Coordinates of N, CA and C in Angstrom, one line a residue:
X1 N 0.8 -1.2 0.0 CA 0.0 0.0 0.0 C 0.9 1.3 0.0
X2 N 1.8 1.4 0.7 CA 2.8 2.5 0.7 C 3.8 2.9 -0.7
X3 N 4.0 1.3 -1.0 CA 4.6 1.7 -2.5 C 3.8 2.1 -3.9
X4 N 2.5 1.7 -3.6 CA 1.7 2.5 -4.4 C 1.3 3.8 -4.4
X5 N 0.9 4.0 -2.6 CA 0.9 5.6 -2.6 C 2.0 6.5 -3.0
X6 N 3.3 6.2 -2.8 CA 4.1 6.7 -3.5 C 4.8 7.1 -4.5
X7 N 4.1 6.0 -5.2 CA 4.4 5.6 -6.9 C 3.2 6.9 -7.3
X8 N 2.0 6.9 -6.7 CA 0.8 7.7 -7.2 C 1.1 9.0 -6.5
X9 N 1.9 9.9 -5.8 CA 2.1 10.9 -5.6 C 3.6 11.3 -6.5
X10 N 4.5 10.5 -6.7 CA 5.6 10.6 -7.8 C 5.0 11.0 -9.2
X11 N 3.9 9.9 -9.8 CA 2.8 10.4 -10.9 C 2.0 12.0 -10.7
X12 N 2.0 12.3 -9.6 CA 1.1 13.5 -9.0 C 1.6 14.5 -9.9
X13 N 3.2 14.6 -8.8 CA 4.5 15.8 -9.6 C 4.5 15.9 -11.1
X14 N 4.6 14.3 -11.7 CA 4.9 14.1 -13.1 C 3.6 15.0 -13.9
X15 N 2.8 14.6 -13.5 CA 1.4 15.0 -14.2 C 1.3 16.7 -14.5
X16 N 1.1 16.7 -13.4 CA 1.3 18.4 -13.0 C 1.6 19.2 -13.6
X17 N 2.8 19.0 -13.8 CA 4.4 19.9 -14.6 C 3.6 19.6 -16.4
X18 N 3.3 18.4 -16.8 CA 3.0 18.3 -18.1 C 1.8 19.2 -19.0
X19 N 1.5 19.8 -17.3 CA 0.1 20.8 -18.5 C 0.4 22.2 -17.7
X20 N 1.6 22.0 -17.3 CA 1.9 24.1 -17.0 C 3.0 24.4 -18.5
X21 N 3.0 25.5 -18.9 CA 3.4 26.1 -19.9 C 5.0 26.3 -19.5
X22 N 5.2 25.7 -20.6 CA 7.1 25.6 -21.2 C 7.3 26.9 -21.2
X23 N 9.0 27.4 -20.5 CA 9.3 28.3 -20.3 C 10.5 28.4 -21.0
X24 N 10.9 28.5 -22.4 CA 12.2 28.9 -23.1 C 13.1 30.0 -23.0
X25 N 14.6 29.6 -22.8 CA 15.0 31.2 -22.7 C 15.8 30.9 -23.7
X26 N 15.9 32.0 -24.6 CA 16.7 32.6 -26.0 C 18.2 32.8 -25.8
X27 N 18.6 31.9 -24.6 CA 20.2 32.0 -24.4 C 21.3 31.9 -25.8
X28 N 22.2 32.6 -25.9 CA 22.5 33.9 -25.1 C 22.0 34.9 -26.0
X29 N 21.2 34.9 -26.9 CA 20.9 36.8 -27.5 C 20.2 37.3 -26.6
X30 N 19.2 36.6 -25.7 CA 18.3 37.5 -24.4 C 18.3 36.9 -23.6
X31 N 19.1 36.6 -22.4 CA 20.0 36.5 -21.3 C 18.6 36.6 -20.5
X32 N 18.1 36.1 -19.6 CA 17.0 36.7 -18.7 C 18.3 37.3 -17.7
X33 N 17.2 38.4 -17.1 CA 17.7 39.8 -16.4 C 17.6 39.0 -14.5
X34 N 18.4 38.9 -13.7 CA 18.5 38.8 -12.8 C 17.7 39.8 -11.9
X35 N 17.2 39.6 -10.6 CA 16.9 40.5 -9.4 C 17.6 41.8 -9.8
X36 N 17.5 43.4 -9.3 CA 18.3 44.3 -8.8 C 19.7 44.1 -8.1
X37 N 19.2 43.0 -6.8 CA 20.1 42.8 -5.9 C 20.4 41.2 -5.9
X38 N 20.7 41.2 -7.2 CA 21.4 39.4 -7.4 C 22.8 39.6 -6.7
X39 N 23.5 39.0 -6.1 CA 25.4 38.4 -6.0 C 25.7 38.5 -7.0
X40 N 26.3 38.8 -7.9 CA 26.8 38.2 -9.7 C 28.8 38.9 -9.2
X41 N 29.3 39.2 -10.1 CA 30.8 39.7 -10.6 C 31.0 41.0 -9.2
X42 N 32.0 41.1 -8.7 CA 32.1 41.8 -7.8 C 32.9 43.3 -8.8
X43 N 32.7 44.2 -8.1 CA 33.0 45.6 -8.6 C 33.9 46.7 -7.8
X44 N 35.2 46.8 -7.8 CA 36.0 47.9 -7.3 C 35.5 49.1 -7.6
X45 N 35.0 49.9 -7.4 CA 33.8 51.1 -7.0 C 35.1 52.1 -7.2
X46 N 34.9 53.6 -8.1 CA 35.6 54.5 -7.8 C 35.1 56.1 -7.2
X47 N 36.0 56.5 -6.7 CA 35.6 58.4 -6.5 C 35.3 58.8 -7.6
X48 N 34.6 59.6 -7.5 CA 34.1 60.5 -8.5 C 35.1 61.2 -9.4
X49 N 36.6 61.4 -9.0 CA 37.2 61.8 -10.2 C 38.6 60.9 -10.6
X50 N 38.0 59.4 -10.1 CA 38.6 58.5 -10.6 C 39.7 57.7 -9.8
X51 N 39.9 58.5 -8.5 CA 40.6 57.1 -7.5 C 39.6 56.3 -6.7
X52 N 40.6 55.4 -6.6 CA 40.1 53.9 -6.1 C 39.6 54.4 -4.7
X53 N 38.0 53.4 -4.2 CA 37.9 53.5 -3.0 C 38.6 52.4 -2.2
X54 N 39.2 51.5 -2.4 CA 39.8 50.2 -1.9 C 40.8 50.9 -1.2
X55 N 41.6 50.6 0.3 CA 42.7 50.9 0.9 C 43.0 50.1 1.2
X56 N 43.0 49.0 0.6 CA 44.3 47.9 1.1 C 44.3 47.5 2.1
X57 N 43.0 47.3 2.9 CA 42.9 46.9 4.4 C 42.7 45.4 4.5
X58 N 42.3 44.6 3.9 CA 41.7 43.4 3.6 C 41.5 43.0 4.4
X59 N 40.1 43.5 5.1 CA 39.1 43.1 5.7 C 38.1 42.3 5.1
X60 N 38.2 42.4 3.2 CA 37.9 41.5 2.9 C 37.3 40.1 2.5
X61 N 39.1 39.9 2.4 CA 40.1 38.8 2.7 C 39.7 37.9 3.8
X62 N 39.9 38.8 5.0 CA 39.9 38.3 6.1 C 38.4 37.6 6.4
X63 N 37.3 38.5 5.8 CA 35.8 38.2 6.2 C 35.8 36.5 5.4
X64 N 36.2 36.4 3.9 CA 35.7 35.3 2.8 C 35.8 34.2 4.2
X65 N 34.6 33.6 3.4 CA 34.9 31.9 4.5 C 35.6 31.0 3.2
X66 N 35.6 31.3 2.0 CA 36.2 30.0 1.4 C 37.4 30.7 0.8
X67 N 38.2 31.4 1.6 CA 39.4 32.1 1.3 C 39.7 32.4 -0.4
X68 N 38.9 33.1 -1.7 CA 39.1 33.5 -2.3 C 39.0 34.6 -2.8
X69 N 39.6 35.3 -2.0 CA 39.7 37.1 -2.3 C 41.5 37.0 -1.4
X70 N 42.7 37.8 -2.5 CA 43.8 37.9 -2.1 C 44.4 39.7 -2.4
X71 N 44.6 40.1 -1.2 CA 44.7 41.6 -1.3 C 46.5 41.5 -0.8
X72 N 46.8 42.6 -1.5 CA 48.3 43.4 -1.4 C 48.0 45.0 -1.2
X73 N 48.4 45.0 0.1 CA 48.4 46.5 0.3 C 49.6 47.3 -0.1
X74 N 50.1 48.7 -0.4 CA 51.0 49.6 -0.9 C 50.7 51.0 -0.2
X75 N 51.3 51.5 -0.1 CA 51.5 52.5 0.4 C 51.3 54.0 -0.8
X76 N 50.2 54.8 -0.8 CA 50.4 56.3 -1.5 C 51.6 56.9 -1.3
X77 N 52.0 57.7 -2.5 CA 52.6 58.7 -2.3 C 52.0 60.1 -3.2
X78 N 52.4 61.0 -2.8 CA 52.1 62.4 -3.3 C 52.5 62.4 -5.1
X79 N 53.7 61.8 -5.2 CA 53.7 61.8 -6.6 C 53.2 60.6 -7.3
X80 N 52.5 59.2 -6.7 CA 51.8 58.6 -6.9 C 50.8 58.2 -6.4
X81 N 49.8 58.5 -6.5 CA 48.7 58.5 -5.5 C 47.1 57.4 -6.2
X82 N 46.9 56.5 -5.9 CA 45.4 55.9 -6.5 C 44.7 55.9 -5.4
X83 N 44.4 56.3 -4.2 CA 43.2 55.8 -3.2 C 43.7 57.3 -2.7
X84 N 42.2 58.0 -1.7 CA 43.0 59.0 -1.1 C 43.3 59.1 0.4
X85 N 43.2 57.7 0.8 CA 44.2 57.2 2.0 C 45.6 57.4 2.2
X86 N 45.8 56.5 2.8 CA 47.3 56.1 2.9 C 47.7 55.1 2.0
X87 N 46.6 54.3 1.9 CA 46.9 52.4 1.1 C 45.7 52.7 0.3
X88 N 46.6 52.2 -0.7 CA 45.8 51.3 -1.5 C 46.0 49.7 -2.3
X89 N 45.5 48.7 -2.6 CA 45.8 48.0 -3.4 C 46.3 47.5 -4.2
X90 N 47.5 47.3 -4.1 CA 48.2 47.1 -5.2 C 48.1 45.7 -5.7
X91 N 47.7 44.9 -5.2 CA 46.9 43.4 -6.1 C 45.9 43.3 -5.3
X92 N 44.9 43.0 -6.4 CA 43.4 42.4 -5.7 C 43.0 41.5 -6.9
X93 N 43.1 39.8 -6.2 CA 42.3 39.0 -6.9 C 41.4 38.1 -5.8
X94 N 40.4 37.8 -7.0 CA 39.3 37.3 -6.8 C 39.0 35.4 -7.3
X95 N 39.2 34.4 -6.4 CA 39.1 33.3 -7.5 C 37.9 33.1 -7.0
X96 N 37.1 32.9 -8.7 CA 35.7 32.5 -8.9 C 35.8 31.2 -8.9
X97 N 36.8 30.1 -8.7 CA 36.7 29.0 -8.5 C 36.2 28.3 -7.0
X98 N 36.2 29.5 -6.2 CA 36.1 29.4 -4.9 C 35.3 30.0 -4.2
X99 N 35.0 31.2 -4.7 CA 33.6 32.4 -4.4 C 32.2 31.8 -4.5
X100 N 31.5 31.8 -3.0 CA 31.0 31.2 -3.3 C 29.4 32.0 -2.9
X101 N 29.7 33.4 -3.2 CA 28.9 34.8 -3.6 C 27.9 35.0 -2.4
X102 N 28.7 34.9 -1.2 CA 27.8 34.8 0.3 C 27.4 36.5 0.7
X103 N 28.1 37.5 -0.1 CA 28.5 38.7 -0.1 C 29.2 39.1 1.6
X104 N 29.7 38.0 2.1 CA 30.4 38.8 3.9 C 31.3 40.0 3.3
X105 N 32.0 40.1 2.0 CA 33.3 40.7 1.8 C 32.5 42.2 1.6
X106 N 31.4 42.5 0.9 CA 31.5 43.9 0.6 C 30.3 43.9 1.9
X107 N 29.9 43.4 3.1 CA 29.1 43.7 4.2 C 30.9 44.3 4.7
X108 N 32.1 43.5 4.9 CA 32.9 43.9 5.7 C 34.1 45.4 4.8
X109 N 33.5 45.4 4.2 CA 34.4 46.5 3.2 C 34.0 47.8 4.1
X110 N 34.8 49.2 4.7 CA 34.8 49.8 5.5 C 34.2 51.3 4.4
X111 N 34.7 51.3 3.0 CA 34.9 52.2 2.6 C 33.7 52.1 0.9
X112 N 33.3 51.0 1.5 CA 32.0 50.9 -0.1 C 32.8 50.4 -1.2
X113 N 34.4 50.3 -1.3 CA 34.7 50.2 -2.8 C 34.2 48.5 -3.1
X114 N 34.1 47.6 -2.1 CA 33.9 46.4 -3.2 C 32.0 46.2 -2.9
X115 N 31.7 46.3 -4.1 CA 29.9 46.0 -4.4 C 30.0 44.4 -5.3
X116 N 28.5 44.2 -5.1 CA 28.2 43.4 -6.4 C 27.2 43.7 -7.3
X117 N 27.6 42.8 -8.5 CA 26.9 43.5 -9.4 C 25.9 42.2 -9.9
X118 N 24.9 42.7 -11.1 CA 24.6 41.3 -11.7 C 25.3 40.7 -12.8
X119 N 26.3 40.8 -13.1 CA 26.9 39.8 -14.0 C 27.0 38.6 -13.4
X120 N 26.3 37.5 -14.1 CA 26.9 36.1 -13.6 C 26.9 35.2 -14.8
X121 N 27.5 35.6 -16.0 CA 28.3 34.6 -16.7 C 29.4 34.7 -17.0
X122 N 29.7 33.5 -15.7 CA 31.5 33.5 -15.2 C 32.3 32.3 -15.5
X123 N 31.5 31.7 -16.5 CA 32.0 30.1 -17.4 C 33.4 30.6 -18.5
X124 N 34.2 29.9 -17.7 CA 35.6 29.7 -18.7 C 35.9 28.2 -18.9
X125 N 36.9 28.5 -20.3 CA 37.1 27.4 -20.1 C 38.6 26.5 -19.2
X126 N 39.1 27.7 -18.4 CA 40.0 27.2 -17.8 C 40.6 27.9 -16.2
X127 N 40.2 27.3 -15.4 CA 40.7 27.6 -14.1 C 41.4 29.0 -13.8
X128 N 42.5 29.3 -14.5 CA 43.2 29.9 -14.6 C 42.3 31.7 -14.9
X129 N 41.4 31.4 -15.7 CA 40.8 32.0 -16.5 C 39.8 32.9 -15.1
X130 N 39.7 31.8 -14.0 CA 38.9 32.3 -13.1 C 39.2 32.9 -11.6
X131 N 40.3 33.2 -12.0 CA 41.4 34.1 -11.8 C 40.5 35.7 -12.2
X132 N 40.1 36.7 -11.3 CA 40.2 37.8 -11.7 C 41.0 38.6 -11.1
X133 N 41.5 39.5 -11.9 CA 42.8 40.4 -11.0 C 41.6 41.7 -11.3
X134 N 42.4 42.8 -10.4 CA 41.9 44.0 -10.2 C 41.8 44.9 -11.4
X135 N 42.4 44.9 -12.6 CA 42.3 45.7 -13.8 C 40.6 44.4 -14.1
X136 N 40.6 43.5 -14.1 CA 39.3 43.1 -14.4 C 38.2 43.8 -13.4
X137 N 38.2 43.8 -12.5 CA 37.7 44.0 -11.1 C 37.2 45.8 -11.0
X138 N 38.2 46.2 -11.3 CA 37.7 48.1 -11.4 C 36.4 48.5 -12.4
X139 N 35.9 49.3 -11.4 CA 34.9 49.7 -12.4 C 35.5 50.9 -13.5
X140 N 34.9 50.6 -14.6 CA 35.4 51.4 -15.6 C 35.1 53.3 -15.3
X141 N 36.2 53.8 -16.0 CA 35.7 55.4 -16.0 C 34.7 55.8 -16.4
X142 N 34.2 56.7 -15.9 CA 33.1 57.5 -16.1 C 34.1 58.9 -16.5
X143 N 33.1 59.8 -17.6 CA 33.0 60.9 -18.1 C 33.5 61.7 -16.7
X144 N 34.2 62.6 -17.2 CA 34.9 63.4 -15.9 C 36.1 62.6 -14.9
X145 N 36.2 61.7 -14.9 CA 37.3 60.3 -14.1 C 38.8 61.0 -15.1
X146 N 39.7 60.9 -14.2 CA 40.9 60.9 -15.0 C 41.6 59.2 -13.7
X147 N 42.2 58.5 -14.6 CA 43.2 57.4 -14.5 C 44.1 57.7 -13.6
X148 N 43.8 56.4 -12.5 CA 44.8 57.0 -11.3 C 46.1 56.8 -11.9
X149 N 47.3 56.8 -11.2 CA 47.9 57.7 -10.2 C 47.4 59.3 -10.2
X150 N 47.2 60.1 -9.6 CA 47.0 61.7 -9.6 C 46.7 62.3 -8.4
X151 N 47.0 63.2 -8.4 CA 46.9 64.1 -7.2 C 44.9 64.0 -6.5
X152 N 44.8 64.1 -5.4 CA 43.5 64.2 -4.7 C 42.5 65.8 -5.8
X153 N 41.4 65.5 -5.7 CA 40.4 66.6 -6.9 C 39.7 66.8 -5.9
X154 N 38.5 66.4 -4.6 CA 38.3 66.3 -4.2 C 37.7 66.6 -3.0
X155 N 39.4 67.2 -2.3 CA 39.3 67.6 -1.7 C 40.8 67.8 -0.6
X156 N 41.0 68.1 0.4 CA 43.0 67.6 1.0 C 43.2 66.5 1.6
X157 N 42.2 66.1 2.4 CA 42.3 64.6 2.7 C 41.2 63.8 2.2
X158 N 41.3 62.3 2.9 CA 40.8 61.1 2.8 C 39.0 61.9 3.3
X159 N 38.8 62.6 4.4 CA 37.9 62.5 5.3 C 36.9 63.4 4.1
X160 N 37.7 64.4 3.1 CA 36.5 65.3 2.9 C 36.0 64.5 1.1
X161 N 36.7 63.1 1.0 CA 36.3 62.3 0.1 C 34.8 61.6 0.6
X162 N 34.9 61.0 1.7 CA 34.0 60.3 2.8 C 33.1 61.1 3.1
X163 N 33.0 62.3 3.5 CA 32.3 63.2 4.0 C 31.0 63.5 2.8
X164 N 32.1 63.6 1.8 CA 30.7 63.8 0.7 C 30.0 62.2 -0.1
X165 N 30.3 61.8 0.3 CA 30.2 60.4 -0.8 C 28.8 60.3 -0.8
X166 N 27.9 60.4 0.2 CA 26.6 60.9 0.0 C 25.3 61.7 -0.8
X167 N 26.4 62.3 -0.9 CA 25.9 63.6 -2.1 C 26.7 62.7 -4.0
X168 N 28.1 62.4 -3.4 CA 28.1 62.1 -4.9 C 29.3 61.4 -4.8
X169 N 28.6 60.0 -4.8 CA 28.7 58.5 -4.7 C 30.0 57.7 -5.9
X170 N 30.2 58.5 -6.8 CA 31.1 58.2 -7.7 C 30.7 56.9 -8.6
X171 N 30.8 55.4 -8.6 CA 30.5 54.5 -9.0 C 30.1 53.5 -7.7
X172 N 29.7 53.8 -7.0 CA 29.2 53.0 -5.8 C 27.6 52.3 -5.9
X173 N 26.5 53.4 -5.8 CA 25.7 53.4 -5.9 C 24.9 53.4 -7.3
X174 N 24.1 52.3 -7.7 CA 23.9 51.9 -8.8 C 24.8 50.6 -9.5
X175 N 26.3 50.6 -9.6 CA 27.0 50.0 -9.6 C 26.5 48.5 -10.2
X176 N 25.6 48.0 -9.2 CA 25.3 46.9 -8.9 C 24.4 46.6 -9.9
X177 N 23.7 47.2 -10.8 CA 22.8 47.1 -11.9 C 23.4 47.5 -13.2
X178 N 24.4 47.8 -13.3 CA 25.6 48.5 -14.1 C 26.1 46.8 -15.1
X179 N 25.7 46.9 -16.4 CA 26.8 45.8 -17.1 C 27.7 46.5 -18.1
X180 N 28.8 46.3 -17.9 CA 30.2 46.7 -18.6 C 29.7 46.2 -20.3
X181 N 30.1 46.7 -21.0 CA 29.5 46.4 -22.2 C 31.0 45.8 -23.6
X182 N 31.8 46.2 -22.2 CA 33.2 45.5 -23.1 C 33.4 44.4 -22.1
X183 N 32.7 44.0 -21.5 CA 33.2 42.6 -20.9 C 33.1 41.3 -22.0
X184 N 34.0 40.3 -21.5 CA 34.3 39.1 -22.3 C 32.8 38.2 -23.0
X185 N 31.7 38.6 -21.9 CA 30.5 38.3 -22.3 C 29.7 39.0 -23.2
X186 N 30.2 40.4 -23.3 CA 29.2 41.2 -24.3 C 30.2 40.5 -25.6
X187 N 31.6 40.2 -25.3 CA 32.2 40.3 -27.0 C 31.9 38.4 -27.2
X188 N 31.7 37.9 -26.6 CA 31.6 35.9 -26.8 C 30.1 36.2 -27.6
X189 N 29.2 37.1 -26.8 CA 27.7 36.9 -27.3 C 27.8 37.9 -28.5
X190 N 28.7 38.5 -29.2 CA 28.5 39.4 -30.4 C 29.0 38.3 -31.5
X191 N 29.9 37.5 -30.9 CA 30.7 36.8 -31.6 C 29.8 35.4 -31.7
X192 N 28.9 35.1 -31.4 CA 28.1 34.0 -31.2 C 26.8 34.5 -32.3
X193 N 26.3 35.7 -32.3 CA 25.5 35.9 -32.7 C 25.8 36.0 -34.6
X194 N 27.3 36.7 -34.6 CA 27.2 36.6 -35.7 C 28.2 35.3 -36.8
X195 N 28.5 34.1 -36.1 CA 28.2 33.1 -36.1 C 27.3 32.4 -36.8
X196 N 26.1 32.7 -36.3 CA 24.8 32.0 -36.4 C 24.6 33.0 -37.6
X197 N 24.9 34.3 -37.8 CA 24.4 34.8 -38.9 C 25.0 34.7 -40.3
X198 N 26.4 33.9 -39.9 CA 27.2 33.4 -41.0 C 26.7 32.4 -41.8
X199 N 26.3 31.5 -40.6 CA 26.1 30.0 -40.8 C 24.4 30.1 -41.6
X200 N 23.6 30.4 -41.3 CA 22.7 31.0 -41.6 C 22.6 31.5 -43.1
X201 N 23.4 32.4 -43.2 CA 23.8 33.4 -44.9 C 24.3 31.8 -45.8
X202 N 24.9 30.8 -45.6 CA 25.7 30.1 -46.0 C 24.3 28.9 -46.2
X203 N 24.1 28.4 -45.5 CA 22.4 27.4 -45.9 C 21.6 28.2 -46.9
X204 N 21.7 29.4 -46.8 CA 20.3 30.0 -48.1 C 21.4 29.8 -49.1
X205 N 22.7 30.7 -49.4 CA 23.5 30.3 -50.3 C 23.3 29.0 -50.9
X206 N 24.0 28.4 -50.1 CA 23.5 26.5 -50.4 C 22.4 26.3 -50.9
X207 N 20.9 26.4 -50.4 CA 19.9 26.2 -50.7 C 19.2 26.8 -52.2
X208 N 20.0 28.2 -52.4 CA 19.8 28.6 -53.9 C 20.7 27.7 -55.2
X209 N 22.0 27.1 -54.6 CA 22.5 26.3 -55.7 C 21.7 25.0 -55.6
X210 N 21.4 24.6 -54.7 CA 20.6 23.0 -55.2 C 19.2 23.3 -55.9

């Protein structure tokens, strides 16, 4: 009696599913759109006129439970300056082989620069590959941004960077809904698409000689 009720509640599930409507997704030309506040690709956040918020504290580092986030702090100077601390990062990688997108790292980030964003196609085809270093990891310039090293724009110290970040957030805020449009996913799916539109051109060709 029990193996049949269970055989006839297994048939229940089966049944069920066969008369709800098939849900296709057009991978990859139309990607379905994630939450606002999905985990996806993490984001080094900048000031508003283009230095880094990261200071090389790796708090992190320290927060990850599956230890992949590896920070190198460095020291500013006046004639080289990227953060407008004392430190900033001079290596920051991320292995996506090990991230395991709990977000503790940008809960423990003191200063806003590490967010997440929604990017989450993070398929390589080689380990190595899932390796991100910090020139992957930065968020790109914005209009008005000049390329660190440079002197503070801002303000004289670190405090009157922080002070305003509220009023004008630089790449922090929004960030997280932000897709890079030269990432390795916009150029694989340009390259995919027109692909299919080769392949495609080439069957009607064909189809007109036979």
């Amino acid at each position: 009696m029990g193996t049949f009720t269970g055989s006839f509640k297994g048939f229940g599930v089966t049944f069920a599913h066969m008369f709800r409507k098939v849900v296709t997704t057009d991978y990859p030309f139309k990607p379905p759109q994630p939450a606002p506040r999905y985990h996806g690709r993490h984001i080094l956040n900048r000031h508003p006129d283009g230095l880094e918020k990261c200071v090389g504290c790796e708090l992190c580092a320290w927060a990850c439970p599956a230890d992949a986030i590896y920070v190198e702090g460095a020291d500013n100077t006046e004639d080289e300056r990227y953060s407008p601390g004392e430190r900033y990062a001079s290596v920051y990688q991320i292995n996506y082989a090990r991230c395991i997108f709990c977000g503790l790292c940008i809960e423990a980030c003191p200063t806003r620069s590490l967010t997440m964003s929604n990017e989450y196609e993070l398929a390589r085809d080689s380990r190595r590959d899932l390796i991100f270093t910090k020139e992957q990891l930065l968020a790109p310039l914005l209009p008005g941004m000049e390329r660190p090293p440079h002197p503070m724009r801002l303000g004289d110290s670190e405090k009157d960077y922080y002070i305003g970040a509220l009023d004008n957030p630089g790449t922090s805020i929004g960030a997280e809904r932000v897709r890079n449009s030269l990432t390795d996913t916009g150029r694989l799916r340009a390259e995919a698409a027109a692909a299919t539109a080769a392949e495609r051109a080439q069957a009607a060709e064909f189809g007109e000689k036979v």
